[in-house]
Short mmCIF file of C-alpha atoms in Angstrom, two decimals:
data_model
loop_
_atom_site.label_atom_id
_atom_site.label_comp_id
_atom_site.label_asym_id
_atom_site.label_seq_id
_atom_site.Cartn_x
_atom_site.Cartn_y
_atom_site.Cartn_z
CA MET A 130 -32.27 -21.80 -25.33
CA LEU A 131 -30.51 -19.52 -27.84
CA ALA A 132 -27.43 -21.00 -29.10
CA LEU A 133 -24.71 -18.83 -29.43
CA ALA A 134 -22.97 -18.53 -32.65
CA VAL A 135 -19.39 -19.68 -32.59
CA VAL A 136 -16.77 -18.36 -34.89
CA ALA A 137 -13.72 -19.80 -35.18
CA PRO A 138 -10.80 -17.00 -34.27
CA ALA A 139 -9.79 -14.52 -37.31
CA SER A 140 -6.73 -16.24 -38.13
CA ALA A 141 -8.14 -19.77 -38.69
CA GLN A 142 -10.73 -21.37 -40.99
CA SER A 143 -11.48 -24.06 -38.96
CA LEU A 144 -11.46 -23.65 -35.27
CA LEU A 145 -8.76 -26.92 -35.30
CA ASP A 146 -6.74 -24.80 -37.92
CA TYR A 147 -6.52 -21.86 -35.27
CA VAL A 148 -2.36 -20.63 -34.02
CA GLY A 149 -2.49 -18.76 -31.25
CA GLU A 150 -3.03 -18.35 -27.54
CA CYS A 151 -5.61 -20.15 -25.66
CA VAL A 152 -8.11 -17.31 -24.86
CA PRO A 153 -9.61 -16.33 -28.11
CA PHE A 154 -9.66 -20.27 -28.89
CA ALA A 155 -11.41 -21.35 -25.31
CA ARG A 156 -13.75 -17.95 -26.30
CA ALA A 157 -14.33 -19.50 -29.80
CA ALA A 158 -15.00 -23.19 -28.59
CA SER A 159 -17.42 -22.45 -25.66
CA GLY A 160 -19.18 -19.38 -26.91
CA ILE A 161 -18.39 -18.04 -23.27
CA ARG A 162 -17.52 -14.23 -23.66
CA ILE A 163 -14.60 -13.27 -21.00
CA TYR A 164 -11.53 -11.56 -22.13
CA GLY A 165 -8.68 -10.85 -20.27
CA ASN A 166 -5.65 -13.56 -19.26
CA ALA A 167 -6.95 -17.22 -18.86
CA TRP A 168 -6.50 -16.75 -14.77
CA THR A 169 -8.58 -14.32 -14.93
CA TRP A 170 -11.58 -16.11 -15.90
CA TRP A 171 -13.00 -17.82 -12.78
CA ASP A 172 -13.55 -14.31 -10.93
CA GLN A 173 -14.67 -12.86 -14.41
CA ALA A 174 -17.63 -15.75 -15.05
CA ALA A 175 -18.48 -15.03 -11.03
CA GLY A 176 -22.53 -13.61 -11.53
CA ARG A 177 -22.25 -14.07 -15.01
CA TYR A 178 -21.66 -18.08 -15.95
CA ASP A 179 -22.38 -20.62 -14.29
CA ARG A 180 -19.60 -22.17 -12.47
CA GLY A 181 -18.37 -25.73 -10.65
CA HIS A 182 -16.22 -28.37 -9.79
CA ARG A 183 -17.41 -31.15 -12.09
CA PRO A 184 -16.82 -31.00 -15.67
CA ARG A 185 -19.32 -30.94 -18.48
CA VAL A 186 -18.87 -31.21 -22.14
CA GLY A 187 -18.47 -27.64 -23.58
CA SER A 188 -17.14 -26.03 -19.82
CA VAL A 189 -14.02 -24.53 -20.03
CA MET A 190 -11.59 -25.91 -17.32
CA VAL A 191 -9.51 -22.74 -15.89
CA PHE A 192 -6.19 -23.76 -14.80
CA ALA A 193 -4.55 -21.50 -11.90
CA LYS A 194 -1.60 -18.89 -12.54
CA THR A 195 1.61 -20.77 -11.41
CA PRO A 196 5.36 -20.06 -12.35
CA ARG A 197 4.83 -22.83 -15.45
CA LEU A 198 1.84 -20.86 -16.71
CA PRO A 199 1.91 -17.22 -15.70
CA MET A 200 -0.93 -16.55 -17.51
CA GLY A 201 -3.30 -19.59 -16.19
CA HIS A 202 -4.96 -21.85 -18.98
CA VAL A 203 -8.21 -22.42 -20.28
CA ALA A 204 -9.40 -25.36 -22.42
CA VAL A 205 -12.49 -26.73 -23.75
CA VAL A 206 -14.05 -29.74 -22.31
CA SER A 207 -14.18 -31.90 -25.40
CA ARG A 208 -15.30 -35.70 -23.95
CA ILE A 209 -15.73 -37.19 -20.57
CA VAL A 210 -14.55 -40.62 -20.34
CA GLU A 211 -14.79 -41.80 -17.27
CA LYS A 212 -14.86 -40.01 -13.62
CA ARG A 213 -11.03 -39.27 -13.70
CA VAL A 214 -10.51 -39.31 -17.55
CA LEU A 215 -11.93 -36.30 -19.77
CA MET A 216 -10.40 -34.75 -22.87
CA LEU A 217 -9.96 -31.55 -23.93
CA THR A 218 -9.65 -29.28 -26.94
CA HIS A 219 -7.50 -26.17 -26.63
CA ALA A 220 -4.53 -24.02 -27.95
CA ASN A 221 -0.97 -22.90 -26.99
CA TRP A 222 -0.36 -26.24 -25.20
CA SER A 223 1.60 -28.33 -27.04
CA ARG A 224 4.34 -27.75 -29.29
CA GLN A 225 3.74 -28.84 -33.15
CA ASN A 226 6.58 -28.71 -35.76
CA GLY A 227 8.69 -26.80 -33.27
CA GLU A 228 6.00 -23.79 -32.83
CA ARG A 229 3.48 -23.14 -29.59
CA GLY A 230 0.00 -22.22 -30.10
CA HIS A 231 -1.60 -24.75 -32.47
CA ALA A 232 -4.85 -26.13 -31.83
CA GLU A 233 -5.24 -29.53 -30.12
CA GLN A 234 -8.46 -32.02 -30.43
CA ASP A 235 -9.37 -34.52 -27.45
CA VAL A 236 -6.15 -34.25 -25.29
CA THR A 237 -6.29 -36.35 -22.47
CA LEU A 238 -6.71 -35.27 -18.92
CA TYR A 239 -6.41 -36.74 -15.60
CA ASP A 240 -7.34 -35.99 -12.24
CA VAL A 241 -4.68 -36.76 -9.66
CA SER A 242 -6.32 -34.64 -6.79
CA SER A 243 -6.39 -36.78 -3.96
CA ALA A 244 -10.20 -35.54 -3.34
CA ASN A 245 -10.99 -36.08 -6.87
CA ASP A 246 -12.46 -33.00 -7.41
CA TRP A 247 -10.36 -31.66 -10.13
CA SER A 248 -8.48 -29.32 -7.99
CA SER A 249 -5.26 -30.82 -9.80
CA VAL A 250 -4.45 -32.70 -12.70
CA LYS A 251 -1.90 -33.80 -15.68
CA VAL A 252 -1.98 -33.25 -19.29
CA TRP A 253 -1.20 -35.05 -22.38
CA TYR A 254 1.94 -33.09 -23.54
CA ARG A 255 2.54 -33.93 -27.43
CA ASP A 256 6.20 -33.50 -26.58
CA ASN A 257 6.98 -36.35 -24.97
CA ASP A 258 4.14 -38.56 -26.14
CA GLY A 259 2.56 -38.89 -22.64
CA LEU A 260 1.00 -37.06 -20.00
CA GLY A 261 3.36 -34.03 -19.16
CA GLY A 262 5.28 -34.50 -15.58
CA GLY A 263 3.71 -31.39 -14.12
CA ILE A 264 0.58 -30.82 -12.01
CA TYR A 265 -1.54 -28.37 -12.83
CA PRO A 266 -3.58 -26.73 -10.09
CA VAL A 267 -7.45 -26.19 -11.61
CA GLN A 268 -9.71 -23.05 -10.07
CA GLY A 269 -12.96 -25.16 -12.21
CA PHE A 270 -15.37 -25.17 -14.88
CA ILE A 271 -17.07 -22.33 -16.48
CA TYR A 272 -20.30 -23.60 -18.05
CA ALA A 273 -21.32 -22.50 -21.27
CA GLN A 274 -24.79 -21.36 -21.60
CA GLY A 275 -25.07 -22.00 -25.36
CA ARG A 276 -23.87 -24.64 -27.80
CA ALA A 277 -19.99 -25.49 -27.95
CA ALA A 278 -18.10 -25.75 -31.01
CA PRO A 279 -19.00 -28.37 -33.69
CA GLU A 280 -15.37 -29.32 -33.67
CA LEU A 281 -14.91 -29.53 -30.30
CA THR A 282 -14.64 -33.10 -30.42
CA GLY A 283 -13.45 -35.88 -33.11
CA ALA A 284 -15.79 -38.89 -34.81
CA HIS A 285 -13.83 -41.54 -33.52
CA PRO A 286 -11.63 -40.27 -29.96
CA ASP A 287 -9.42 -42.80 -28.64
CA ASP A 288 -11.49 -43.44 -25.02
CA VAL A 289 -9.13 -46.45 -24.57
CA GLY A 290 -5.72 -44.68 -24.84
CA ALA A 291 -6.87 -41.76 -22.91
CA LEU A 292 -7.53 -44.56 -19.66
CA ILE A 293 -4.17 -45.82 -20.93
CA ASP A 294 -2.50 -42.55 -20.46
CA ALA A 295 -3.84 -41.97 -17.26
CA TYR A 296 -4.03 -44.99 -15.49
CA VAL A 297 -0.69 -47.01 -17.26
CA PRO A 298 1.65 -43.55 -17.58
CA ASP A 299 5.04 -46.13 -18.63
CA ALA A 300 2.45 -47.15 -21.73
CA ARG A 301 4.31 -46.18 -24.84
CA PRO A 302 2.28 -46.83 -28.34
CA LEU A 303 4.01 -49.27 -30.68
CA ARG A 304 5.24 -48.17 -33.39
#
C-alpha cells in the first residue's frame, strides 16, 4: 500500500504547532484528501474512502453540523483506550492562551451513545479541565488509506487519565 505523504499545514513546522481550522489539520494528520466544511466530509467520503462507525487509529471522526458546531468538526483518532474511550488529535477546539485554533494531541473522547455506537460523544475541553458539558452527534469515521502523521499520538499518552476523565467526570487532578 502506498503511504500518503503527510505535510503540516503551511502555518506550522510541526503538526502540533498548527494554529487554524480543524479541516486542514485533519487532512494533514490523516492523509484524507477532502475539502470543504467539516460537516460535509461524511457525504464527500462516500465512494472515495471506506466509512464506518467503529474507531480506528488514523481515522477521521466527523462531527455533525449543529447550532454549537455550525461548520461541524473533524478530528483524527490517535489512540483507542477501551470500548467507549478514545483519544483524538485535532485543532480548533479548546482555547489555549485565550485563543482558539491550536492543535491538541491525545484529547479524551467518551462515547455516551445509548447503543455504544459512537453516535454521541463528549470531548475533553481544556477551558474547564474536563469533559465539556455538551454532547455532540457524530456521523461516523472515515478510514484513511495511508499512514497517519507520526505526531498523531504522544510517546506516553495518559490512558489512565483518559479513563478517569470519562468515567469519573467530577474527579479533578491534584494540584
